Amino acid sequence: MSDSVYVGNAGEDAAVDRGWILGHFKDVGDPRRSEDVEIKWGVHPKGEERAEWVRGEARTALLVLISGRFRVELPGRGVLLERQGDYVVWGRGVDHSWVAEEESVVLTVRWPSVPGYAVASGG
C-alpha cells in the first residue's frame, strides 16, 4: 500500500486525538496531515460542553449531527441539531461554543487547519 493512503475507522482513530482525524496536528508524512482542512469525529457524552468559547475565529466550519442532540452556541443565538443530518455552518469571525444535550456524535469540518484553538478539555 502507498504511504499516501490511510485506511481507518473514524470512531477508533478519533479516540487517539480528541476526535480529530485529519488536520495540521497529524505527523509530517501522515496522509491525514493537512493545513487546508481538519475533520473531527466527535463523540460527546450528555452534558459535555466546550470548556470555553472560541474567540477570534479564523476558520470556516461545518458541523453535522450524526446522532443525538447537540446545541451550537453562536453570538445572539443557539442552534439545536436534533435530527440526523441537521447541520450548521459558520464563517470566519463568528465566535462559538457547544453543548451535547444528549449523547451525540457530530462530524466537524473546518478550514483552514490552523493551530491555536485547543483547550485543555472539551475541545
PDB file of C-alpha atoms in Angstrom:
ATOM      1  CA  MET A   1       0.000   0.000   0.000  1.00  0.00           C
ATOM      2  CA  SER A   2       1.199   3.505  -0.784  1.00  0.00           C
ATOM      3  CA  ASP A   3       2.393   5.764   2.040  1.00  0.00           C
ATOM      4  CA  SER A   4      -0.092   8.350   0.755  1.00  0.00           C
ATOM      5  CA  VAL A   5      -3.084   6.149   1.599  1.00  0.00           C
ATOM      6  CA  TYR A   6      -4.556   5.650   5.061  1.00  0.00           C
ATOM      7  CA  VAL A   7      -7.477   3.369   5.861  1.00  0.00           C
ATOM      8  CA  GLY A   8      -9.049   3.580   9.288  1.00  0.00           C
ATOM      9  CA  ASN A   9     -12.165   3.791  11.396  1.00  0.00           C
ATOM     10  CA  ALA A  10     -13.323   7.242  12.496  1.00  0.00           C
ATOM     11  CA  GLY A  11     -14.538   6.002  15.890  1.00  0.00           C
ATOM     12  CA  GLU A  12     -11.291   4.211  16.687  1.00  0.00           C
ATOM     13  CA  ASP A  13      -8.910   6.814  15.253  1.00  0.00           C
ATOM     14  CA  ALA A  14     -10.800   9.699  16.852  1.00  0.00           C
ATOM     15  CA  ALA A  15     -10.154   8.295  20.322  1.00  0.00           C
ATOM     16  CA  VAL A  16      -6.423   8.911  19.837  1.00  0.00           C
ATOM     17  CA  ASP A  17      -6.574  12.671  19.200  1.00  0.00           C
ATOM     18  CA  ARG A  18      -9.669  14.093  20.972  1.00  0.00           C
ATOM     19  CA  GLY A  19     -11.791  13.253  17.946  1.00  0.00           C
ATOM     20  CA  TRP A  20      -9.633  14.852  15.297  1.00  0.00           C
ATOM     21  CA  ILE A  21      -8.881  12.512  12.406  1.00  0.00           C
ATOM     22  CA  LEU A  22      -7.378  14.941   9.879  1.00  0.00           C
ATOM     23  CA  GLY A  23      -5.574  18.285  10.173  1.00  0.00           C
ATOM     24  CA  HIS A  24      -2.367  20.223  10.788  1.00  0.00           C
ATOM     25  CA  PHE A  25      -1.755  18.361  14.068  1.00  0.00           C
ATOM     26  CA  LYS A  26      -1.025  14.982  12.456  1.00  0.00           C
ATOM     27  CA  ASP A  27       2.607  13.955  11.975  1.00  0.00           C
ATOM     28  CA  VAL A  28       4.532  15.021   8.893  1.00  0.00           C
ATOM     29  CA  GLY A  29       4.272  12.228   6.334  1.00  0.00           C
ATOM     30  CA  ASP A  30       0.891  11.034   7.634  1.00  0.00           C
ATOM     31  CA  PRO A  31      -1.649  11.258   4.773  1.00  0.00           C
ATOM     32  CA  ARG A  32      -4.117  12.675   7.329  1.00  0.00           C
ATOM     33  CA  ARG A  33      -1.962  15.779   7.827  1.00  0.00           C
ATOM     34  CA  SER A  34      -3.475  18.864   6.201  1.00  0.00           C
ATOM     35  CA  GLU A  35      -3.185  22.591   6.655  1.00  0.00           C
ATOM     36  CA  ASP A  36      -6.137  23.112   4.329  1.00  0.00           C
ATOM     37  CA  VAL A  37      -8.849  21.314   6.290  1.00  0.00           C
ATOM     38  CA  GLU A  38      -9.442  19.492   9.579  1.00  0.00           C
ATOM     39  CA  ILE A  39     -12.061  16.864  10.349  1.00  0.00           C
ATOM     40  CA  LYS A  40     -13.357  15.684  13.716  1.00  0.00           C
ATOM     41  CA  TRP A  41     -15.481  12.651  14.558  1.00  0.00           C
ATOM     42  CA  GLY A  42     -16.784  13.981  17.863  1.00  0.00           C
ATOM     43  CA  VAL A  43     -18.314  11.541  20.334  1.00  0.00           C
ATOM     44  CA  HIS A  44     -19.758  13.546  23.222  1.00  0.00           C
ATOM     45  CA  PRO A  45     -21.484  12.277  26.370  1.00  0.00           C
ATOM     46  CA  LYS A  46     -24.654  14.009  27.522  1.00  0.00           C
ATOM     47  CA  GLY A  47     -23.825  17.293  29.225  1.00  0.00           C
ATOM     48  CA  GLU A  48     -20.341  17.695  27.767  1.00  0.00           C
ATOM     49  CA  GLU A  49     -19.623  21.249  26.706  1.00  0.00           C
ATOM     50  CA  ARG A  50     -16.722  23.174  25.281  1.00  0.00           C
ATOM     51  CA  ALA A  51     -14.594  24.426  28.156  1.00  0.00           C
ATOM     52  CA  GLU A  52     -14.543  27.978  26.773  1.00  0.00           C
ATOM     53  CA  TRP A  53     -15.873  29.941  23.818  1.00  0.00           C
ATOM     54  CA  VAL A  54     -13.773  30.112  20.659  1.00  0.00           C
ATOM     55  CA  ARG A  55     -12.990  33.790  20.165  1.00  0.00           C
ATOM     56  CA  GLY A  56     -11.367  35.405  17.164  1.00  0.00           C
ATOM     57  CA  GLU A  57     -12.282  32.524  14.864  1.00  0.00           C
ATOM     58  CA  ALA A  58     -10.130  32.464  11.700  1.00  0.00           C
ATOM     59  CA  ARG A  59     -11.745  29.372  10.160  1.00  0.00           C
ATOM     60  CA  THR A  60     -14.991  28.419   8.467  1.00  0.00           C
ATOM     61  CA  ALA A  61     -16.776  25.417  10.000  1.00  0.00           C
ATOM     62  CA  LEU A  62     -19.428  22.863   9.127  1.00  0.00           C
ATOM     63  CA  LEU A  63     -20.882  20.715  11.915  1.00  0.00           C
ATOM     64  CA  VAL A  64     -23.199  17.797  11.003  1.00  0.00           C
ATOM     65  CA  LEU A  65     -25.220  15.792  13.534  1.00  0.00           C
ATOM     66  CA  ILE A  66     -24.819  12.040  13.104  1.00  0.00           C
ATOM     67  CA  SER A  67     -26.767  11.069  16.231  1.00  0.00           C
ATOM     68  CA  GLY A  68     -28.011  12.596  19.472  1.00  0.00           C
ATOM     69  CA  ARG A  69     -28.992  16.178  20.265  1.00  0.00           C
ATOM     70  CA  PHE A  70     -26.332  18.879  20.055  1.00  0.00           C
ATOM     71  CA  ARG A  71     -26.504  22.648  20.557  1.00  0.00           C
ATOM     72  CA  VAL A  72     -24.090  25.103  18.965  1.00  0.00           C
ATOM     73  CA  GLU A  73     -23.966  28.496  20.637  1.00  0.00           C
ATOM     74  CA  LEU A  74     -23.261  31.477  18.394  1.00  0.00           C
ATOM     75  CA  PRO A  75     -23.376  35.175  19.252  1.00  0.00           C
ATOM     76  CA  GLY A  76     -27.004  36.042  19.873  1.00  0.00           C
ATOM     77  CA  ARG A  77     -28.410  32.605  19.014  1.00  0.00           C
ATOM     78  CA  GLY A  78     -28.327  28.927  19.760  1.00  0.00           C
ATOM     79  CA  VAL A  79     -28.708  26.333  17.025  1.00  0.00           C
ATOM     80  CA  LEU A  80     -30.202  22.993  18.053  1.00  0.00           C
ATOM     81  CA  LEU A  81     -29.289  19.975  15.935  1.00  0.00           C
ATOM     82  CA  GLU A  82     -31.728  17.175  16.728  1.00  0.00           C
ATOM     83  CA  ARG A  83     -32.370  15.177  13.532  1.00  0.00           C
ATOM     84  CA  GLN A  84     -29.687  13.084  11.863  1.00  0.00           C
ATOM     85  CA  GLY A  85     -28.185  15.228   9.145  1.00  0.00           C
ATOM     86  CA  ASP A  86     -29.032  18.597  10.734  1.00  0.00           C
ATOM     87  CA  TYR A  87     -26.080  20.912  10.258  1.00  0.00           C
ATOM     88  CA  VAL A  88     -24.815  24.425  10.818  1.00  0.00           C
ATOM     89  CA  VAL A  89     -22.130  26.411   9.011  1.00  0.00           C
ATOM     90  CA  TRP A  90     -20.416  29.489  10.388  1.00  0.00           C
ATOM     91  CA  GLY A  91     -17.692  31.637   8.937  1.00  0.00           C
ATOM     92  CA  ARG A  92     -14.564  33.411   9.982  1.00  0.00           C
ATOM     93  CA  GLY A  93     -15.052  35.860  12.798  1.00  0.00           C
ATOM     94  CA  VAL A  94     -18.030  34.018  14.334  1.00  0.00           C
ATOM     95  CA  ASP A  95     -17.327  33.062  17.959  1.00  0.00           C
ATOM     96  CA  HIS A  96     -18.884  29.810  19.142  1.00  0.00           C
ATOM     97  CA  SER A  97     -19.291  27.174  21.818  1.00  0.00           C
ATOM     98  CA  TRP A  98     -21.309  23.959  22.108  1.00  0.00           C
ATOM     99  CA  VAL A  99     -23.021  21.502  24.459  1.00  0.00           C
ATOM    100  CA  ALA A 100     -24.178  17.917  23.958  1.00  0.00           C
ATOM    101  CA  GLU A 101     -27.792  17.892  25.201  1.00  0.00           C
ATOM    102  CA  GLU A 102     -27.839  14.102  24.699  1.00  0.00           C
ATOM    103  CA  GLU A 103     -25.059  11.639  23.949  1.00  0.00           C
ATOM    104  CA  SER A 104     -24.072  12.804  20.467  1.00  0.00           C
ATOM    105  CA  VAL A 105     -21.863  12.042  17.506  1.00  0.00           C
ATOM    106  CA  VAL A 106     -21.026  15.003  15.261  1.00  0.00           C
ATOM    107  CA  LEU A 107     -18.816  15.395  12.230  1.00  0.00           C
ATOM    108  CA  THR A 108     -16.980  18.718  12.119  1.00  0.00           C
ATOM    109  CA  VAL A 109     -15.100  20.048   9.108  1.00  0.00           C
ATOM    110  CA  ARG A 110     -13.082  23.257   9.483  1.00  0.00           C
ATOM    111  CA  TRP A 111     -10.899  25.127   7.064  1.00  0.00           C
ATOM    112  CA  PRO A 112      -8.147  26.088   7.032  1.00  0.00           C
ATOM    113  CA  SER A 113      -6.484  23.883   9.652  1.00  0.00           C
ATOM    114  CA  VAL A 114      -4.524  26.198  11.929  1.00  0.00           C
ATOM    115  CA  PRO A 115      -3.178  25.856  15.481  1.00  0.00           C
ATOM    116  CA  GLY A 116      -4.313  27.901  18.451  1.00  0.00           C
ATOM    117  CA  TYR A 117      -7.841  26.787  19.299  1.00  0.00           C
ATOM    118  CA  ALA A 118      -7.395  23.716  21.506  1.00  0.00           C
ATOM    119  CA  VAL A 119      -8.460  23.860  25.139  1.00  0.00           C
ATOM    120  CA  ALA A 120      -7.371  21.517  27.920  1.00  0.00           C
ATOM    121  CA  SER A 121     -10.703  19.640  27.909  1.00  0.00           C
ATOM    122  CA  GLY A 122     -13.911  19.506  25.915  1.00  0.00           C
ATOM    123  CA  GLY A 123     -12.156  20.705  22.689  1.00  0.00           C
TER     124      GLY A 123
END
